[in-house]
Short mmCIF file of N, CA and C in Angstrom, two decimals:
data_model
loop_
_atom_site.label_atom_id
_atom_site.label_comp_id
_atom_site.label_asym_id
_atom_site.label_seq_id
_atom_site.Cartn_x
_atom_site.Cartn_y
_atom_site.Cartn_z
N MET A 1 11.01 79.36 -9.07
CA MET A 1 12.14 78.58 -9.56
C MET A 1 13.01 79.50 -10.42
N ILE A 2 14.26 79.51 -10.13
CA ILE A 2 15.26 80.31 -10.89
C ILE A 2 15.81 79.38 -11.97
N LYS A 3 15.67 79.83 -13.22
CA LYS A 3 16.24 79.11 -14.31
C LYS A 3 17.46 79.80 -14.81
N ILE A 4 18.61 79.09 -14.67
CA ILE A 4 19.86 79.76 -15.02
C ILE A 4 20.44 79.18 -16.30
N LEU A 5 21.20 80.04 -17.02
CA LEU A 5 22.05 79.58 -18.11
C LEU A 5 23.49 79.83 -17.62
N VAL A 6 24.35 78.87 -17.77
CA VAL A 6 25.71 78.93 -17.34
C VAL A 6 26.62 78.93 -18.52
N TYR A 7 27.41 79.99 -18.58
CA TYR A 7 28.50 80.11 -19.58
C TYR A 7 29.78 79.55 -18.98
N GLY A 8 30.51 78.75 -19.74
CA GLY A 8 31.76 78.25 -19.28
C GLY A 8 31.66 77.11 -18.28
N PRO A 9 30.85 76.09 -18.53
CA PRO A 9 30.56 75.08 -17.54
C PRO A 9 31.67 74.08 -17.30
N LYS A 10 32.76 74.09 -18.04
CA LYS A 10 33.86 73.12 -17.86
C LYS A 10 35.05 73.70 -17.09
N GLY A 11 35.02 74.98 -16.87
CA GLY A 11 36.13 75.55 -16.09
C GLY A 11 35.97 75.27 -14.65
N LYS A 12 36.98 75.65 -13.82
CA LYS A 12 36.93 75.41 -12.41
C LYS A 12 35.73 76.04 -11.74
N MET A 13 35.47 77.32 -12.01
CA MET A 13 34.33 78.02 -11.44
C MET A 13 33.06 77.54 -12.10
N GLY A 14 33.07 77.32 -13.37
CA GLY A 14 31.83 76.80 -13.99
C GLY A 14 31.34 75.50 -13.38
N LYS A 15 32.27 74.60 -13.09
CA LYS A 15 31.90 73.33 -12.50
C LYS A 15 31.38 73.53 -11.10
N ALA A 16 31.96 74.52 -10.34
CA ALA A 16 31.50 74.78 -9.03
C ALA A 16 30.07 75.37 -9.01
N ILE A 17 29.86 76.25 -10.02
CA ILE A 17 28.47 76.86 -10.21
C ILE A 17 27.48 75.79 -10.48
N VAL A 18 27.79 74.91 -11.39
CA VAL A 18 26.87 73.83 -11.79
C VAL A 18 26.58 72.94 -10.52
N LYS A 19 27.59 72.59 -9.80
CA LYS A 19 27.41 71.71 -8.64
C LYS A 19 26.50 72.46 -7.62
N LYS A 20 26.79 73.72 -7.24
CA LYS A 20 26.03 74.41 -6.26
C LYS A 20 24.57 74.63 -6.74
N ALA A 21 24.42 74.93 -7.98
CA ALA A 21 23.05 75.18 -8.54
C ALA A 21 22.27 73.92 -8.53
N GLU A 22 22.88 72.85 -8.85
CA GLU A 22 22.20 71.51 -8.85
C GLU A 22 21.76 71.10 -7.48
N GLU A 23 22.43 71.52 -6.45
CA GLU A 23 22.09 71.15 -5.05
C GLU A 23 20.99 72.03 -4.53
N HIS A 24 20.75 73.18 -5.14
CA HIS A 24 19.73 74.16 -4.63
C HIS A 24 18.35 73.75 -5.11
N PRO A 25 17.40 73.64 -4.20
CA PRO A 25 16.02 73.22 -4.59
C PRO A 25 15.25 74.23 -5.45
N ASN A 26 15.65 75.49 -5.44
CA ASN A 26 14.89 76.53 -6.22
C ASN A 26 15.68 76.99 -7.44
N ILE A 27 16.71 76.25 -7.85
CA ILE A 27 17.45 76.61 -9.06
C ILE A 27 17.45 75.51 -10.01
N LYS A 28 17.20 75.74 -11.24
CA LYS A 28 17.26 74.78 -12.33
C LYS A 28 18.16 75.34 -13.43
N ILE A 29 19.20 74.54 -13.79
CA ILE A 29 20.03 74.95 -14.92
C ILE A 29 19.32 74.52 -16.14
N VAL A 30 18.89 75.45 -16.97
CA VAL A 30 18.18 75.11 -18.17
C VAL A 30 19.02 74.99 -19.39
N CYS A 31 20.20 75.59 -19.37
CA CYS A 31 21.14 75.47 -20.46
C CYS A 31 22.54 75.86 -20.07
N ALA A 32 23.53 75.37 -20.80
CA ALA A 32 24.94 75.66 -20.55
C ALA A 32 25.58 75.99 -21.91
N ILE A 33 26.44 77.02 -21.99
CA ILE A 33 26.99 77.37 -23.18
C ILE A 33 28.50 77.26 -23.15
N ALA A 34 29.06 76.72 -24.21
CA ALA A 34 30.48 76.52 -24.38
C ALA A 34 30.94 77.29 -25.68
N PRO A 35 32.19 77.66 -25.74
CA PRO A 35 32.67 78.32 -26.99
C PRO A 35 32.53 77.39 -28.16
N LYS A 36 32.28 77.94 -29.29
CA LYS A 36 32.13 77.15 -30.54
C LYS A 36 33.34 76.23 -30.73
N GLY A 37 33.03 74.99 -31.11
CA GLY A 37 34.08 74.06 -31.45
C GLY A 37 34.65 73.25 -30.36
N ARG A 38 34.23 73.49 -29.15
CA ARG A 38 34.78 72.70 -28.02
C ARG A 38 34.26 71.28 -28.04
N ASP A 39 35.11 70.40 -27.61
CA ASP A 39 34.82 68.92 -27.75
C ASP A 39 33.69 68.51 -26.82
N TYR A 40 33.22 69.30 -25.88
CA TYR A 40 32.16 68.88 -25.02
C TYR A 40 30.76 69.45 -25.40
N VAL A 41 30.69 70.15 -26.55
CA VAL A 41 29.41 70.66 -27.04
C VAL A 41 28.64 69.41 -27.48
N GLY A 42 27.37 69.29 -27.04
CA GLY A 42 26.59 68.11 -27.32
C GLY A 42 26.59 67.06 -26.28
N ILE A 43 27.35 67.25 -25.23
CA ILE A 43 27.43 66.33 -24.09
C ILE A 43 26.60 66.85 -22.91
N ASP A 44 26.06 65.95 -22.13
CA ASP A 44 25.21 66.39 -20.99
C ASP A 44 26.04 67.15 -19.96
N LEU A 45 25.48 68.20 -19.45
CA LEU A 45 26.15 69.12 -18.53
C LEU A 45 26.64 68.45 -17.27
N GLY A 46 25.89 67.47 -16.75
CA GLY A 46 26.32 66.75 -15.57
C GLY A 46 27.61 66.03 -15.75
N LEU A 47 27.75 65.48 -16.94
CA LEU A 47 29.08 64.78 -17.25
C LEU A 47 30.19 65.74 -17.49
N VAL A 48 29.89 66.85 -18.17
CA VAL A 48 30.88 67.87 -18.46
C VAL A 48 31.39 68.48 -17.10
N ALA A 49 30.55 68.70 -16.18
CA ALA A 49 30.87 69.36 -14.95
C ALA A 49 31.38 68.39 -13.92
N GLY A 50 31.48 67.09 -14.25
CA GLY A 50 32.05 66.11 -13.34
C GLY A 50 31.13 65.66 -12.26
N LEU A 51 29.89 65.82 -12.43
CA LEU A 51 28.91 65.32 -11.38
C LEU A 51 28.67 63.85 -11.44
N GLY A 52 29.05 63.18 -12.50
CA GLY A 52 28.85 61.75 -12.65
C GLY A 52 27.42 61.29 -12.86
N LYS A 53 26.55 62.27 -13.25
CA LYS A 53 25.21 61.91 -13.55
C LYS A 53 24.65 62.91 -14.59
N SER A 54 23.61 62.48 -15.28
CA SER A 54 22.98 63.32 -16.26
C SER A 54 22.09 64.42 -15.58
N LEU A 55 22.11 65.61 -16.19
CA LEU A 55 21.20 66.63 -15.75
C LEU A 55 20.16 67.03 -16.82
N ASN A 56 20.16 66.14 -17.79
CA ASN A 56 19.21 66.31 -18.93
C ASN A 56 19.30 67.75 -19.52
N CYS A 57 20.54 68.23 -19.60
CA CYS A 57 20.85 69.55 -20.14
C CYS A 57 22.09 69.38 -21.02
N ILE A 58 21.92 69.50 -22.30
CA ILE A 58 23.04 69.38 -23.27
C ILE A 58 23.82 70.67 -23.47
N VAL A 59 25.08 70.59 -23.32
CA VAL A 59 25.91 71.80 -23.54
C VAL A 59 25.84 72.24 -24.93
N SER A 60 25.60 73.50 -25.22
CA SER A 60 25.44 74.00 -26.58
C SER A 60 26.45 75.15 -26.85
N ASP A 61 26.55 75.52 -28.10
CA ASP A 61 27.33 76.75 -28.42
C ASP A 61 26.45 77.75 -29.15
N GLN A 62 25.20 77.59 -29.00
CA GLN A 62 24.15 78.44 -29.62
C GLN A 62 23.46 79.25 -28.62
N ASP A 63 24.10 80.21 -28.02
CA ASP A 63 23.51 80.95 -26.88
C ASP A 63 22.31 81.80 -27.27
N GLU A 64 22.24 82.41 -28.44
CA GLU A 64 21.10 83.28 -28.82
C GLU A 64 19.78 82.41 -28.88
N LEU A 65 19.90 81.13 -29.19
CA LEU A 65 18.72 80.28 -29.21
C LEU A 65 18.22 79.97 -27.83
N LEU A 66 19.15 79.97 -26.88
CA LEU A 66 18.86 79.50 -25.51
C LEU A 66 18.60 80.65 -24.48
N LEU A 67 18.97 81.85 -24.82
CA LEU A 67 18.84 82.85 -23.79
C LEU A 67 17.40 83.10 -23.37
N SER A 68 16.44 82.81 -24.23
CA SER A 68 15.04 82.98 -23.95
C SER A 68 14.55 82.00 -22.85
N GLN A 69 15.23 80.88 -22.64
CA GLN A 69 14.80 79.86 -21.76
C GLN A 69 15.15 80.14 -20.27
N CYS A 70 16.03 81.11 -20.01
CA CYS A 70 16.47 81.28 -18.66
C CYS A 70 15.92 82.65 -18.12
N ASN A 71 16.03 82.83 -16.72
CA ASN A 71 15.72 84.15 -16.23
C ASN A 71 16.93 84.71 -15.38
N MET A 72 18.10 84.07 -15.57
CA MET A 72 19.32 84.55 -15.00
C MET A 72 20.50 83.91 -15.78
N VAL A 73 21.55 84.69 -16.00
CA VAL A 73 22.73 84.19 -16.62
C VAL A 73 23.86 84.30 -15.63
N VAL A 74 24.72 83.18 -15.53
CA VAL A 74 25.87 83.17 -14.69
C VAL A 74 27.04 82.81 -15.56
N GLU A 75 28.14 83.57 -15.45
CA GLU A 75 29.27 83.28 -16.25
C GLU A 75 30.56 83.52 -15.49
N CYS A 76 31.56 82.62 -15.77
CA CYS A 76 32.95 82.76 -15.33
C CYS A 76 33.76 82.27 -16.52
N THR A 77 34.08 83.20 -17.35
CA THR A 77 34.73 82.90 -18.61
C THR A 77 36.11 83.65 -18.64
N HIS A 78 36.26 84.48 -19.63
CA HIS A 78 37.44 85.35 -19.76
C HIS A 78 36.90 86.65 -20.19
N LYS A 79 37.76 87.71 -20.08
CA LYS A 79 37.20 89.08 -20.27
C LYS A 79 36.59 89.37 -21.58
N LYS A 80 37.13 88.88 -22.70
CA LYS A 80 36.58 89.18 -24.04
C LYS A 80 35.16 88.51 -24.13
N ALA A 81 35.07 87.27 -23.74
CA ALA A 81 33.77 86.53 -23.74
C ALA A 81 32.76 87.26 -22.83
N SER A 82 33.29 87.65 -21.63
CA SER A 82 32.37 88.30 -20.69
C SER A 82 31.72 89.50 -21.18
N LEU A 83 32.53 90.36 -21.84
CA LEU A 83 31.95 91.58 -22.40
C LEU A 83 30.96 91.30 -23.51
N GLU A 84 31.11 90.26 -24.28
CA GLU A 84 30.13 89.86 -25.31
C GLU A 84 28.85 89.28 -24.60
N ILE A 85 29.04 88.51 -23.47
CA ILE A 85 27.89 88.03 -22.74
C ILE A 85 27.11 89.16 -22.18
N LEU A 86 27.80 90.19 -21.63
CA LEU A 86 27.11 91.36 -21.05
C LEU A 86 26.24 91.99 -22.15
N LYS A 87 26.71 92.19 -23.39
CA LYS A 87 25.92 92.76 -24.45
C LYS A 87 24.69 91.92 -24.70
N LYS A 88 24.81 90.62 -24.76
CA LYS A 88 23.66 89.72 -25.00
C LYS A 88 22.69 89.82 -23.87
N CYS A 89 23.18 89.92 -22.67
CA CYS A 89 22.22 90.06 -21.49
C CYS A 89 21.43 91.32 -21.59
N ILE A 90 22.09 92.39 -21.99
CA ILE A 90 21.35 93.64 -22.16
C ILE A 90 20.36 93.49 -23.28
N GLU A 91 20.80 92.91 -24.45
CA GLU A 91 19.84 92.71 -25.51
C GLU A 91 18.60 91.83 -25.14
N PHE A 92 18.85 90.77 -24.44
CA PHE A 92 17.74 89.86 -24.04
C PHE A 92 17.16 90.21 -22.68
N LYS A 93 17.66 91.28 -22.06
CA LYS A 93 17.14 91.73 -20.76
C LYS A 93 17.19 90.65 -19.72
N LYS A 94 18.36 90.08 -19.51
CA LYS A 94 18.60 89.02 -18.56
C LYS A 94 19.56 89.49 -17.44
N PRO A 95 19.21 89.18 -16.23
CA PRO A 95 20.18 89.46 -15.11
C PRO A 95 21.45 88.64 -15.35
N LEU A 96 22.56 89.26 -14.98
CA LEU A 96 23.90 88.60 -15.19
C LEU A 96 24.69 88.63 -13.84
N VAL A 97 25.22 87.48 -13.50
CA VAL A 97 26.21 87.34 -12.46
C VAL A 97 27.49 86.96 -13.19
N SER A 98 28.48 87.84 -13.08
CA SER A 98 29.79 87.65 -13.77
C SER A 98 30.88 87.44 -12.70
N GLY A 99 31.56 86.29 -12.82
CA GLY A 99 32.68 86.00 -11.91
C GLY A 99 34.00 86.12 -12.59
N THR A 100 34.02 86.63 -13.84
CA THR A 100 35.23 86.82 -14.60
C THR A 100 36.14 87.84 -14.01
N THR A 101 37.46 87.55 -13.99
CA THR A 101 38.41 88.53 -13.44
C THR A 101 39.38 88.95 -14.57
N GLY A 102 40.26 89.86 -14.28
CA GLY A 102 41.27 90.26 -15.20
C GLY A 102 40.86 91.40 -16.12
N PHE A 103 39.90 92.14 -15.70
CA PHE A 103 39.46 93.32 -16.48
C PHE A 103 40.34 94.55 -16.22
N TYR A 104 40.44 95.32 -17.31
CA TYR A 104 41.06 96.64 -17.13
C TYR A 104 39.97 97.60 -16.79
N LEU A 105 40.32 98.74 -16.27
CA LEU A 105 39.39 99.75 -15.77
C LEU A 105 38.28 100.04 -16.88
N GLN A 106 38.68 100.18 -18.12
CA GLN A 106 37.68 100.50 -19.15
C GLN A 106 36.69 99.33 -19.37
N ASP A 107 37.17 98.12 -19.14
CA ASP A 107 36.29 96.94 -19.21
C ASP A 107 35.27 96.98 -18.07
N LYS A 108 35.74 97.23 -16.90
CA LYS A 108 34.84 97.32 -15.77
C LYS A 108 33.79 98.41 -15.90
N ASN A 109 34.22 99.48 -16.61
CA ASN A 109 33.30 100.59 -16.87
C ASN A 109 32.03 100.13 -17.68
N GLU A 110 32.29 99.12 -18.58
CA GLU A 110 31.13 98.67 -19.37
C GLU A 110 30.10 98.02 -18.51
N PHE A 111 30.55 97.26 -17.42
CA PHE A 111 29.63 96.66 -16.44
C PHE A 111 28.90 97.80 -15.70
N GLU A 112 29.64 98.75 -15.28
CA GLU A 112 29.07 99.89 -14.54
C GLU A 112 28.00 100.66 -15.32
N LYS A 113 28.32 100.91 -16.59
CA LYS A 113 27.35 101.53 -17.49
C LYS A 113 26.07 100.73 -17.56
N ALA A 114 26.20 99.41 -17.71
CA ALA A 114 25.01 98.56 -17.80
C ALA A 114 24.21 98.57 -16.52
N LYS A 115 24.89 98.61 -15.39
CA LYS A 115 24.23 98.67 -14.08
C LYS A 115 23.42 99.96 -13.96
N GLU A 116 24.02 101.11 -14.39
CA GLU A 116 23.35 102.37 -14.32
C GLU A 116 22.12 102.47 -15.22
N LYS A 117 22.18 101.81 -16.37
CA LYS A 117 20.99 101.93 -17.29
C LYS A 117 19.81 101.21 -16.81
N LYS A 118 19.98 100.11 -16.03
CA LYS A 118 18.88 99.31 -15.52
C LYS A 118 17.82 99.02 -16.57
N HIS A 119 18.15 98.31 -17.56
CA HIS A 119 17.24 97.94 -18.63
C HIS A 119 16.21 97.00 -18.03
N HIS A 120 15.03 97.51 -17.79
CA HIS A 120 13.93 96.75 -17.22
C HIS A 120 14.48 95.96 -15.97
N ASP A 121 14.46 94.65 -16.07
CA ASP A 121 14.87 93.83 -14.95
C ASP A 121 16.33 93.44 -15.03
N LEU A 122 17.18 94.17 -15.80
CA LEU A 122 18.56 93.76 -15.94
C LEU A 122 19.35 94.24 -14.66
N TYR A 123 19.90 93.30 -14.05
CA TYR A 123 20.81 93.59 -12.96
C TYR A 123 22.11 92.90 -13.20
N ILE A 124 23.18 93.60 -12.84
CA ILE A 124 24.53 93.09 -13.04
C ILE A 124 25.22 92.91 -11.76
N PHE A 125 25.72 91.69 -11.49
CA PHE A 125 26.63 91.47 -10.31
C PHE A 125 27.97 91.29 -10.86
N PHE A 126 28.90 92.03 -10.46
CA PHE A 126 30.26 91.87 -10.87
C PHE A 126 31.07 91.41 -9.67
N LEU A 127 31.41 90.15 -9.62
CA LEU A 127 32.06 89.57 -8.43
C LEU A 127 33.58 89.90 -8.51
N GLN A 128 34.01 90.63 -7.47
CA GLN A 128 35.45 90.92 -7.46
C GLN A 128 36.22 89.77 -6.91
N ARG A 129 37.54 89.70 -7.22
CA ARG A 129 38.33 88.60 -6.82
C ARG A 129 38.15 88.24 -5.36
N LYS A 130 38.05 89.18 -4.45
CA LYS A 130 37.92 88.87 -3.04
C LYS A 130 36.72 88.03 -2.77
N ASP A 131 35.71 88.08 -3.62
CA ASP A 131 34.44 87.31 -3.38
C ASP A 131 34.66 85.85 -3.58
N PHE A 132 35.80 85.45 -4.24
CA PHE A 132 35.97 84.02 -4.50
C PHE A 132 36.57 83.27 -3.31
N THR A 133 36.77 84.01 -2.22
CA THR A 133 37.19 83.34 -0.98
C THR A 133 36.04 82.71 -0.22
N LYS A 134 34.86 83.10 -0.60
CA LYS A 134 33.64 82.50 0.00
C LYS A 134 32.92 81.71 -1.08
N PRO A 135 32.17 80.66 -0.72
CA PRO A 135 31.36 79.96 -1.70
C PRO A 135 30.29 80.92 -2.27
N LEU A 136 29.99 80.63 -3.59
CA LEU A 136 28.84 81.33 -4.20
C LEU A 136 27.59 81.02 -3.48
N ASN A 137 26.84 82.03 -3.09
CA ASN A 137 25.59 81.86 -2.43
C ASN A 137 24.44 82.31 -3.35
N PHE A 138 23.87 81.39 -4.12
CA PHE A 138 22.84 81.76 -5.06
C PHE A 138 21.65 82.31 -4.37
N ARG A 139 21.32 81.93 -3.13
CA ARG A 139 20.19 82.47 -2.46
C ARG A 139 20.33 83.97 -2.24
N GLU A 140 21.58 84.33 -1.79
CA GLU A 140 21.79 85.79 -1.56
C GLU A 140 21.76 86.58 -2.86
N ILE A 141 22.44 85.98 -3.82
CA ILE A 141 22.49 86.67 -5.18
C ILE A 141 21.08 86.79 -5.77
N SER A 142 20.30 85.72 -5.74
CA SER A 142 19.01 85.70 -6.37
C SER A 142 17.95 86.42 -5.64
N LYS A 143 18.11 86.67 -4.32
CA LYS A 143 17.13 87.48 -3.58
C LYS A 143 17.02 88.87 -4.17
N LYS A 144 18.10 89.33 -4.87
CA LYS A 144 17.99 90.66 -5.51
C LYS A 144 16.93 90.72 -6.61
N PHE A 145 16.61 89.52 -7.18
CA PHE A 145 15.76 89.52 -8.31
C PHE A 145 14.39 88.83 -7.98
N PHE A 146 14.42 87.75 -7.23
CA PHE A 146 13.28 86.91 -7.15
C PHE A 146 12.97 86.63 -5.67
N LYS A 147 11.65 86.43 -5.43
CA LYS A 147 11.28 86.02 -4.06
C LYS A 147 11.33 84.50 -4.01
N ILE A 148 12.25 83.96 -3.09
CA ILE A 148 12.30 82.51 -2.99
C ILE A 148 12.32 82.15 -1.52
#
């Protein structure tokens, strides 16, 4: 079972990730993180993502408390947040799938450096804009890390 943490669950891509992950039998969303002060912190993720049902997963803004509960991080936020999330994934040794766009070359280099270091089981997927023309396929992404 892949246990994922989703950053940015209320955005267009965040909602799509939550929906696809919820449909997958080998994926469980164990936590979702929103920026501090957002009005949907403390609300069930299923309602935040527009699924119309509870997922028994409350959206939080305390990521450092929750990173230990997952074995993969998925984020589609914005470049400043994405770079901070990358640092936390390195610190907590969590694989990261980043769908954030709008990076400058020096920002992309931070992801490349992290990929080169290969901190234990840290893998970084940096989804380029062209990848958004196809649906996210968690099975293909997660095969890189887990046998499912």
